[in-house]
Coordinates of C-alpha atoms in Angstrom, one line a residue:
X1 CA -24.2 -30.3 85.3
X2 CA -21.6 -33.0 85.5
X3 CA -18.3 -33.2 84.1
X4 CA -19.3 -35.6 81.2
X5 CA -22.1 -33.2 80.1
X6 CA -19.6 -30.2 80.0
X7 CA -17.3 -32.3 77.8
X8 CA -20.3 -33.2 75.6
X9 CA -20.9 -29.6 75.1
X10 CA -17.4 -28.8 74.4
X11 CA -17.0 -31.4 71.7
X12 CA -20.4 -30.3 70.2
X13 CA -19.1 -26.7 70.1
X14 CA -15.8 -27.6 68.6
X15 CA -17.6 -29.8 65.9
X16 CA -19.9 -27.0 64.9
X17 CA -17.3 -24.3 64.7
X18 CA -15.1 -26.7 62.6
X19 CA -18.2 -26.9 60.1
X20 CA -19.2 -23.3 60.1
X21 CA -15.8 -21.9 59.8
X22 CA -14.9 -24.3 56.9
X23 CA -17.9 -23.0 55.0
X24 CA -16.6 -19.6 54.7
X25 CA -12.5 -19.9 55.2
X26 CA -11.9 -20.7 51.7
X27 CA -13.5 -17.7 50.1
X28 CA -10.6 -15.5 50.7
X29 CA -8.1 -18.0 49.4
X30 CA -9.6 -18.5 46.2
X31 CA -7.2 -16.0 44.1
X32 CA -4.3 -17.8 45.6
X33 CA -5.6 -21.2 45.0
X34 CA -6.4 -20.0 41.5
X35 CA -2.9 -19.3 40.6
X36 CA -1.3 -22.4 42.4
X37 CA -3.6 -24.9 40.7
X38 CA -4.0 -23.1 37.4
X39 CA -7.5 -22.9 37.6
X40 CA -10.3 -20.2 36.2
X41 CA -12.5 -18.3 38.9
X42 CA -15.5 -20.6 37.6
X43 CA -13.8 -23.8 38.0
X44 CA -12.2 -22.9 41.4
X45 CA -15.8 -21.7 42.7
X46 CA -16.7 -25.5 42.5
X47 CA -14.7 -25.8 45.8
X48 CA -17.3 -23.9 47.6
X49 CA -20.2 -24.9 45.6
X50 CA -19.4 -28.6 46.0
X51 CA -19.2 -28.4 49.7
X52 CA -22.5 -26.4 50.0
X53 CA -24.2 -28.9 48.1
X54 CA -23.1 -31.9 49.9
X55 CA -23.7 -30.0 53.2
X56 CA -27.3 -29.3 52.2
X57 CA -27.9 -33.0 51.1
X58 CA -26.9 -34.3 54.5
X59 CA -28.7 -31.6 56.8
X60 CA -32.2 -33.1 56.6
X61 CA -31.3 -36.6 57.2
X62 CA -28.6 -36.5 59.6
X63 CA -31.0 -37.5 62.5
X64 CA -32.0 -40.6 60.5
X65 CA -28.4 -41.6 59.8
X66 CA -27.5 -41.3 63.4
X67 CA -30.5 -43.4 64.4
X68 CA -29.5 -46.0 61.9
X69 CA -26.1 -46.4 62.7
X70 CA -25.8 -45.2 66.3
X71 CA -25.5 -41.6 67.1
X72 CA -22.0 -41.8 68.9
X73 CA -20.5 -44.0 66.0
X74 CA -22.1 -41.6 63.4
X75 CA -21.1 -38.4 65.0
X76 CA -17.4 -39.4 65.7
X77 CA -17.0 -41.0 62.4
X78 CA -18.2 -37.7 60.8
X79 CA -15.7 -35.7 62.8
X80 CA -13.0 -38.2 61.7
X81 CA -14.3 -38.2 58.1
X82 CA -14.3 -34.4 58.2
X83 CA -10.8 -34.0 59.6
X84 CA -9.3 -36.6 57.1
X85 CA -10.9 -35.0 54.2
X86 CA -9.6 -31.5 55.2
X87 CA -6.0 -33.0 55.5
X88 CA -6.5 -34.4 51.9
X89 CA -7.6 -31.1 50.8
X90 CA -4.6 -29.7 52.1
X91 CA -2.4 -32.2 50.1
X92 CA -4.5 -32.2 46.9
X93 CA -2.2 -32.1 43.9
X94 CA -4.8 -30.8 41.4
X95 CA -8.1 -29.0 41.3
X96 CA -10.3 -32.1 40.8
X97 CA -8.8 -34.1 43.7
X98 CA -9.4 -30.8 45.8
X99 CA -13.0 -30.8 44.7
X100 CA -13.5 -34.4 45.4
X101 CA -12.4 -34.0 48.9
X102 CA -14.2 -30.9 49.3
X103 CA -17.4 -32.6 48.6
X104 CA -16.6 -35.5 50.9
X105 CA -15.6 -32.8 53.6
X106 CA -19.2 -31.3 52.9
X107 CA -20.9 -34.8 53.4
X108 CA -19.2 -35.2 56.7
X109 CA -19.8 -31.6 57.9
X110 CA -23.4 -31.7 57.2
X111 CA -24.0 -34.0 60.1
X112 CA -22.0 -32.0 62.7
X113 CA -24.3 -28.9 63.0
X114 CA -27.8 -30.5 63.8
X115 CA -26.1 -33.2 65.6
X116 CA -24.1 -30.8 67.8
X117 CA -27.2 -28.6 68.4
X118 CA -29.1 -31.7 69.6
X119 CA -26.3 -32.7 71.9
X120 CA -26.2 -29.4 73.5
X121 CA -29.8 -29.3 74.0
X122 CA -30.1 -32.7 75.5
X123 CA -27.5 -31.5 78.2
X124 CA -30.0 -29.0 79.8
X125 CA -33.6 -29.5 81.2
X126 CA -36.3 -27.8 79.1
X127 CA -36.4 -24.6 81.7
X128 CA -32.8 -24.0 80.5
X129 CA -33.2 -24.4 76.7
X130 CA -32.3 -20.8 76.4
X131 CA -28.9 -21.4 77.8
X132 CA -28.3 -24.3 75.4
X133 CA -29.5 -21.9 72.6
X134 CA -26.9 -19.3 73.7
X135 CA -24.0 -21.7 73.8
X136 CA -25.0 -23.1 70.2
X137 CA -25.8 -19.5 69.0
X138 CA -22.4 -18.2 69.8
X139 CA -20.6 -20.9 67.8
X140 CA -23.0 -20.2 64.9
X141 CA -22.4 -16.5 65.0
X142 CA -18.7 -16.6 65.7
X143 CA -18.0 -19.2 63.0
X144 CA -18.8 -17.0 59.9
X145 CA -16.7 -14.1 61.4
X146 CA -13.8 -16.1 62.0
X147 CA -13.6 -18.0 58.8
X148 CA -12.7 -15.1 56.3
X149 CA -10.4 -13.5 59.0
X150 CA -8.7 -16.6 59.8
X151 CA -8.6 -17.8 56.3
X152 CA -6.9 -14.5 55.2
X153 CA -4.2 -14.7 57.9
X154 CA -3.6 -18.3 57.4
X155 CA -3.2 -17.9 53.5
X156 CA -1.1 -14.7 53.9
X157 CA 1.3 -16.4 56.4
X158 CA 1.6 -20.1 55.6
X159 CA -0.1 -20.7 52.2
X160 CA -3.6 -21.6 51.3
X161 CA -3.1 -25.3 52.3
X162 CA -3.0 -24.4 55.8
X163 CA -6.7 -23.4 56.0
X164 CA -7.4 -27.1 55.5
X165 CA -4.7 -28.6 57.5
X166 CA -5.4 -26.6 60.5
X167 CA -8.5 -28.8 61.0
X168 CA -6.1 -31.8 62.0
X169 CA -5.2 -31.0 65.6
X170 CA -8.7 -29.7 66.3
X171 CA -10.4 -32.6 64.8
X172 CA -8.2 -35.3 66.8
X173 CA -8.9 -33.3 70.1
X174 CA -12.8 -33.3 69.5
X175 CA -12.6 -37.2 68.7
X176 CA -10.7 -37.8 71.8
X177 CA -13.0 -35.9 73.9
X178 CA -16.0 -37.4 72.1
X179 CA -14.7 -40.9 72.8
X180 CA -14.6 -40.3 76.4
X181 CA -18.0 -38.3 76.9
X182 CA -20.5 -39.1 74.1
X183 CA -22.9 -42.0 74.7
X184 CA -25.8 -43.4 72.6
X185 CA -29.3 -42.2 73.8
X186 CA -31.9 -45.1 74.0
X187 CA -33.6 -43.9 70.7
X188 CA -30.4 -43.8 68.6
X189 CA -28.3 -46.9 69.4
X190 CA -28.3 -48.2 65.9
X191 CA -31.0 -50.7 66.2
X192 CA -32.9 -48.9 63.1
X193 CA -30.2 -50.4 60.8
X194 CA -32.3 -53.7 60.7
X195 CA -35.1 -51.7 58.9
X196 CA -35.2 -51.4 54.9
X197 CA -33.1 -48.9 53.5
X198 CA -35.0 -45.9 51.7
X199 CA -33.0 -46.0 48.6
X200 CA -35.6 -44.1 46.3
X201 CA -35.9 -41.5 49.3
X202 CA -32.2 -40.9 49.2
X203 CA -31.9 -40.7 45.5
X204 CA -34.8 -38.1 45.2
X205 CA -33.4 -36.1 48.0
X206 CA -29.8 -35.8 46.5
X207 CA -31.5 -35.0 43.1
X208 CA -33.9 -32.5 44.4
X209 CA -31.8 -30.6 47.2
X210 CA -28.5 -31.1 45.1
X211 CA -30.1 -29.5 42.0
X212 CA -31.8 -26.5 44.0
X213 CA -28.4 -25.8 45.7
X214 CA -26.4 -26.0 42.6
X215 CA -28.9 -23.7 40.8
X216 CA -28.8 -21.1 43.6
X217 CA -24.9 -21.2 43.9
X218 CA -24.1 -21.1 40.1
X219 CA -27.2 -19.4 38.7
X220 CA -25.7 -15.9 38.4
X221 CA -22.4 -16.9 37.0
X222 CA -24.1 -19.1 34.5
X223 CA -26.5 -16.3 33.4
X224 CA -29.5 -18.4 35.0
X225 CA -32.0 -19.8 32.4
X226 CA -29.9 -18.9 29.5
X227 CA -27.6 -21.8 30.6
X228 CA -29.1 -25.3 29.7
X229 CA -27.6 -26.8 33.0
X230 CA -29.5 -24.4 35.1
X231 CA -32.6 -25.2 33.2
X232 CA -31.9 -28.8 33.8
X233 CA -31.3 -28.2 37.6
X234 CA -34.5 -26.3 37.6
X235 CA -36.5 -29.1 36.3
X236 CA -35.0 -31.8 38.3
X237 CA -35.8 -29.7 41.5
X238 CA -39.4 -29.2 40.6
X239 CA -39.8 -33.0 39.9
X240 CA -37.7 -34.6 42.5
X241 CA -38.7 -32.7 45.5
X242 CA -42.6 -33.2 45.2
X243 CA -41.8 -36.7 44.4
X244 CA -39.6 -37.0 47.5
X245 CA -42.5 -35.6 49.7
X246 CA -45.0 -38.0 48.2
X247 CA -42.8 -41.0 48.6
X248 CA -41.6 -40.2 52.1
X249 CA -45.5 -40.2 53.2
X250 CA -45.9 -43.8 51.7
X251 CA -42.7 -45.7 52.5
X252 CA -42.7 -47.5 55.9
X253 CA -39.1 -46.4 56.9
X254 CA -38.8 -42.9 55.6
X255 CA -35.3 -41.3 55.4
X256 CA -36.9 -37.9 56.4
X257 CA -40.1 -37.3 58.5
X258 CA -41.7 -34.8 56.0
X259 CA -44.9 -35.1 58.2
X260 CA -43.4 -32.8 60.6
X261 CA -44.0 -29.7 58.1
X262 CA -47.8 -30.5 59.0
X263 CA -46.8 -29.2 62.4
X264 CA -47.2 -25.4 62.5
X265 CA -44.3 -25.0 64.9
X266 CA -41.8 -26.8 62.3
X267 CA -43.3 -25.1 59.3
X268 CA -43.3 -21.5 60.7
X269 CA -39.8 -22.2 62.5
X270 CA -38.5 -23.2 58.9
X271 CA -39.6 -20.0 57.4
X272 CA -38.2 -17.9 60.1
X273 CA -34.8 -19.5 59.7
X274 CA -35.2 -19.2 55.8
X275 CA -35.6 -15.3 56.3
X276 CA -32.9 -15.2 58.9
X277 CA -30.5 -17.1 56.6
X278 CA -31.6 -14.8 53.8
X279 CA -30.5 -11.7 55.9
X280 CA -27.5 -13.2 57.4
X281 CA -25.7 -14.5 54.5
X282 CA -27.1 -11.8 52.0
X283 CA -25.6 -9.0 54.0
X284 CA -22.2 -11.0 54.6
X285 CA -22.1 -11.0 50.9
X286 CA -22.8 -7.6 49.7
X287 CA -21.4 -5.6 52.8
X288 CA -17.7 -6.6 51.9
X289 CA -18.4 -5.4 48.4
X290 CA -19.4 -2.1 49.6
X291 CA -16.3 -1.5 52.1
X292 CA -14.0 -3.0 49.3
X293 CA -15.1 -0.4 47.0
X294 CA -15.6 2.5 49.4
X295 CA -12.8 2.1 51.7
X296 CA -10.6 -0.4 49.6
X297 CA -10.5 -3.0 52.4
X298 CA -9.0 -6.3 51.8
X299 CA -10.4 -9.7 53.0
X300 CA -8.6 -9.5 56.3
X301 CA -9.6 -6.0 57.2
X302 CA -13.1 -6.8 56.1
X303 CA -13.4 -9.7 58.4
X304 CA -12.2 -7.7 61.3
X305 CA -14.8 -5.2 60.5
X306 CA -17.5 -7.8 61.5
X307 CA -15.9 -9.1 64.6
X308 CA -17.1 -6.3 67.1
X309 CA -20.7 -7.0 66.1
X310 CA -20.4 -10.7 66.5
X311 CA -18.7 -10.3 69.9
X312 CA -21.9 -8.1 70.9
X313 CA -24.1 -10.9 69.8
X314 CA -22.2 -13.6 71.7
X315 CA -22.1 -11.4 75.0
X316 CA -26.0 -10.7 74.7
X317 CA -27.0 -14.5 74.0
X318 CA -26.6 -15.7 77.6
X319 CA -28.9 -12.7 79.0
X320 CA -31.3 -13.5 76.0
X321 CA -31.2 -17.3 77.4
X322 CA -31.8 -16.1 81.0
X323 CA -34.8 -14.0 79.8
X324 CA -36.3 -17.1 78.3
X325 CA -35.8 -19.3 81.5
X326 CA -37.9 -16.7 83.4
X327 CA -40.8 -17.1 81.2
X328 CA -40.7 -14.3 78.7
X329 CA -42.7 -15.1 75.7
X330 CA -40.0 -15.9 73.0
X331 CA -42.4 -14.4 70.3
X332 CA -41.9 -11.0 71.8
X333 CA -38.1 -11.5 71.8
X334 CA -38.1 -12.7 68.1
X335 CA -40.3 -9.7 67.0
X336 CA -37.6 -7.2 68.8
X337 CA -34.8 -9.2 66.8
X338 CA -36.5 -8.7 63.6
X339 CA -37.2 -5.1 64.4
X340 CA -33.4 -4.6 65.1
X341 CA -32.6 -6.3 61.9
X342 CA -34.8 -4.0 59.9
X343 CA -33.4 -0.8 61.6
X344 CA -29.9 -2.0 60.8
X345 CA -30.9 -2.6 57.2
X346 CA -32.5 1.1 57.2
X347 CA -29.1 2.4 58.6
X348 CA -27.1 0.7 55.5
X349 CA -29.5 2.3 53.0
X350 CA -28.1 5.5 54.2
X351 CA -24.5 4.8 53.5
X352 CA -22.6 6.5 50.8
X353 CA -19.2 7.1 49.3
X354 CA -18.7 9.8 52.0
X355 CA -19.8 7.4 54.8
X356 CA -17.2 6.6 57.3
X357 CA -16.0 3.2 58.9
X358 CA -17.9 4.3 62.1
X359 CA -21.1 4.5 60.1
X360 CA -20.7 0.9 59.1
X361 CA -19.7 -0.3 62.5
X362 CA -22.8 1.2 64.0
X363 CA -25.2 -0.7 61.6
X364 CA -23.1 -3.9 62.6
X365 CA -23.5 -3.1 66.3
X366 CA -27.4 -2.9 65.6
X367 CA -27.2 -6.1 63.7
X368 CA -25.3 -7.8 66.2
X369 CA -27.6 -7.0 69.0
X370 CA -30.6 -8.1 66.9
X371 CA -29.2 -11.5 66.0
X372 CA -28.9 -12.4 69.7
X373 CA -32.7 -12.0 70.0
X374 CA -33.2 -14.2 66.9
X375 CA -30.9 -17.2 67.1
X376 CA -31.6 -18.1 70.8
X377 CA -35.4 -17.6 70.8
X378 CA -36.1 -19.2 67.6
X379 CA -34.0 -22.3 68.2
X380 CA -34.8 -22.7 72.0
X381 CA -38.5 -22.1 71.7
X382 CA -39.0 -24.6 68.8
X383 CA -36.7 -27.4 69.9
X384 CA -38.0 -27.4 73.4
X385 CA -41.3 -28.7 71.9
X386 CA -39.7 -31.9 70.8
X387 CA -37.8 -34.9 72.3
X388 CA -35.7 -37.6 71.1
X389 CA -35.1 -38.6 67.6
X390 CA -37.7 -35.9 66.7
X391 CA -35.6 -33.2 68.1
X392 CA -32.7 -34.1 65.8
X393 CA -35.1 -34.3 62.7
X394 CA -36.4 -30.7 63.5
X395 CA -32.9 -29.5 64.2
X396 CA -31.8 -30.6 60.6
X397 CA -34.8 -29.0 59.0
X398 CA -34.0 -25.7 60.7
X399 CA -30.4 -25.8 59.7
X400 CA -31.3 -26.8 56.2
X401 CA -33.8 -23.9 55.7
X402 CA -31.3 -21.4 57.2
X403 CA -28.8 -22.6 54.6
X404 CA -31.0 -22.6 51.8
X405 CA -32.4 -19.2 52.7
X406 CA -28.8 -18.0 52.6
X407 CA -28.0 -19.4 49.2
X408 CA -31.2 -17.6 48.0
X409 CA -30.2 -14.4 49.6
X410 CA -26.5 -14.6 47.8
X411 CA -28.1 -15.6 44.5
X412 CA -30.7 -12.9 44.7
X413 CA -28.2 -10.0 45.6
X414 CA -25.7 -11.4 43.0
X415 CA -28.5 -11.3 40.2
X416 CA -29.8 -7.8 41.4
X417 CA -26.1 -6.5 41.4
X418 CA -25.9 -7.4 37.8
X419 CA -29.4 -6.7 36.5
X420 CA -30.2 -3.5 38.6
X421 CA -26.7 -2.1 38.1
X422 CA -27.2 -2.3 34.2
X423 CA -30.5 -0.4 34.7
X424 CA -29.0 2.4 36.7
X425 CA -26.2 2.8 34.4
X426 CA -28.5 3.0 31.3
X427 CA -30.9 5.5 33.3
X428 CA -27.7 7.8 34.2
X429 CA -25.5 7.4 31.1
X430 CA -27.5 9.7 28.9
X431 CA -27.1 12.6 31.6
X432 CA -23.3 12.5 31.4
X433 CA -22.6 14.3 28.4
X434 CA -20.0 17.1 27.6
X435 CA -22.9 19.3 26.6
X436 CA -23.9 19.2 30.2
X437 CA -22.4 21.9 32.2
X438 CA -21.7 19.9 35.5
X439 CA -20.1 17.1 33.4
X440 CA -18.1 19.6 31.5
X441 CA -16.8 21.1 34.8
X442 CA -15.8 17.7 36.1
X443 CA -14.2 16.6 32.7
X444 CA -12.1 19.9 32.8
X445 CA -11.1 19.4 36.5
X446 CA -10.0 15.8 35.7
X447 CA -7.9 16.9 32.9
X448 CA -6.1 19.6 34.8
X449 CA -5.3 17.2 37.5
X450 CA -3.4 15.0 35.0
X451 CA -1.3 17.2 33.2
X452 CA 2.0 15.3 33.6
X453 CA 0.5 12.0 32.3
X454 CA 1.1 12.4 28.7
X455 CA 4.7 13.5 29.1
X456 CA 5.4 10.5 31.2
X457 CA 4.2 8.3 28.2
X458 CA 0.9 7.4 29.9
X459 CA -2.6 8.0 28.3
X460 CA -3.5 11.6 27.3
X461 CA -5.2 13.9 29.7
X462 CA -8.5 13.7 27.7
X463 CA -8.5 9.8 28.1
X464 CA -7.6 9.9 31.9
X465 CA -10.5 12.5 32.2
X466 CA -13.0 10.3 30.6
X467 CA -11.9 7.3 32.7
X468 CA -12.2 9.5 35.7
X469 CA -15.8 10.4 34.7
X470 CA -16.6 6.8 34.0
X471 CA -15.2 5.7 37.5
X472 CA -17.5 8.2 39.1
X473 CA -20.6 7.1 37.1
X474 CA -19.7 3.5 38.3
X475 CA -19.5 4.6 41.8
X476 CA -22.8 6.1 41.8
X477 CA -24.2 3.2 40.0
X478 CA -23.1 0.8 42.6
X479 CA -24.4 3.0 45.4
X480 CA -27.8 3.3 43.9
X481 CA -27.9 -0.6 43.3
X482 CA -26.6 -1.1 46.9
X483 CA -29.3 1.1 48.3
X484 CA -32.3 -0.6 46.4
X485 CA -31.0 -4.0 47.3
X486 CA -30.9 -2.9 51.1
X487 CA -34.5 -1.7 50.7
X488 CA -35.7 -5.0 49.2
X489 CA -33.9 -6.8 52.0
X490 CA -35.8 -4.9 54.6
X491 CA -39.1 -5.8 52.7
X492 CA -38.2 -9.4 52.8
X493 CA -37.6 -9.3 56.6
X494 CA -40.9 -7.8 57.1
X495 CA -42.3 -11.1 55.8
X496 CA -40.9 -12.8 59.0
X497 CA -43.7 -11.2 60.8
X498 CA -46.3 -13.5 59.2
X499 CA -44.8 -17.1 60.4
X500 CA -44.0 -15.2 63.6
X501 CA -47.8 -14.4 64.2
X502 CA -48.8 -18.0 63.0
X503 CA -46.3 -19.6 65.6
X504 CA -48.1 -21.4 68.2
X505 CA -46.5 -23.4 71.0
X506 CA -48.4 -26.5 72.3
X507 CA -46.2 -26.8 75.3
X508 CA -44.6 -24.1 77.5
X509 CA -41.0 -23.4 76.4
X510 CA -39.9 -23.6 80.0
X511 CA -41.7 -27.0 80.9
X512 CA -39.3 -29.7 82.1
X513 CA -39.7 -32.8 79.7
X514 CA -37.1 -35.6 79.9
X515 CA -35.2 -35.4 76.4
X516 CA -33.9 -39.1 76.7

């Protein structure tokens, strides 16, 4: 591999890390931003929702846009726009300005991930697709782990605006390296700009994906279909996406090659990525709630908890890449990965308020090991079947389905925590009565432990005892809900073996084919 290829890989990794870290770095700064900007939680959450919606819209058409304007110009322009929008977010004077530039950042960032993935894969021959997958996979795994930890440290040390301004030097370095190293491939020089622009395709895509992503991101907070806006988004999704597919099969210059879904490799690969995203983002959503309630961890401590497992994933990925290069069937590796995921979820179903930090870490180690068996084989085996512009289109589809799967996982878990939690509370509350011997004993024990509260002007002993009982009930309700959600997640992961069984490779995944 020559120096230019190494520089291309470096700038691609930097760009993908910028995008992935920024999708999660904001989460921990929301409380600080609320106080600084005088916004409610629902208002400030649009900073995350707007980015996610814009990101999802661009992902499936990033290859088409790069082909239309020239991939070098498109990729470097997106890095520049992403960097400029980040700085603008850091200097935003009010909430509405922040949301506007955050959406602009998401539009630019949506191009970085699939284009970076394509650039990395093109630097390797087909028999080393596993190595390419390992390099890209490490950035994909490290990003979500670094985001909350880095965001918490920057917010506590320099203020919330620093989480955006930190992108300026990194973005400028990436642009400088990209100008030196990246060149247009023959299939993406910008000649496609002469073809007719698919206006209706773009409109239907924006309406369909945008409405779906908004519904998933804000459904729980808006009480789902009790909200007229969520109902409207559901109708728009149900109407726009089928119309989009119908239109793209008829137009001469489609904005997205939907016929790729007729290829079983793409369809089954997208399904695997969706289930992977469901588990990956869903677990990252619910496990911090568990450690926050059980161990009283803050955001930085929670982020640190995920780092060892992610390091294990990064260390294992090169070995998985070498195994693919030796000709091991990727389906076997993927099966091992999903079995490992199911094992880790089963371990999490055994957690309780009496669990220790080591119990959580052990499950995260198993998860980290399993992820190495999934990211590299899924991406490498599928992308190695395609060349040129088609590889970029497939990369966009895989990344889109992983993100949509993640949004579905978060929406599902958020809804389950509310609905199932209420049901468990309703089931348990009638059994907590002072007529019950165990309840009466716990009540008296709580009273005896608060004998000084009344003399200090605080609540009475009886009131504090009742609150103590209520807290214990809520703790048990949360644990029952957590275990039930983990069990359902395990059942969802089992479904991954259906598309895995149906996955059939037309070419050998180690066959050498010129990607240019």
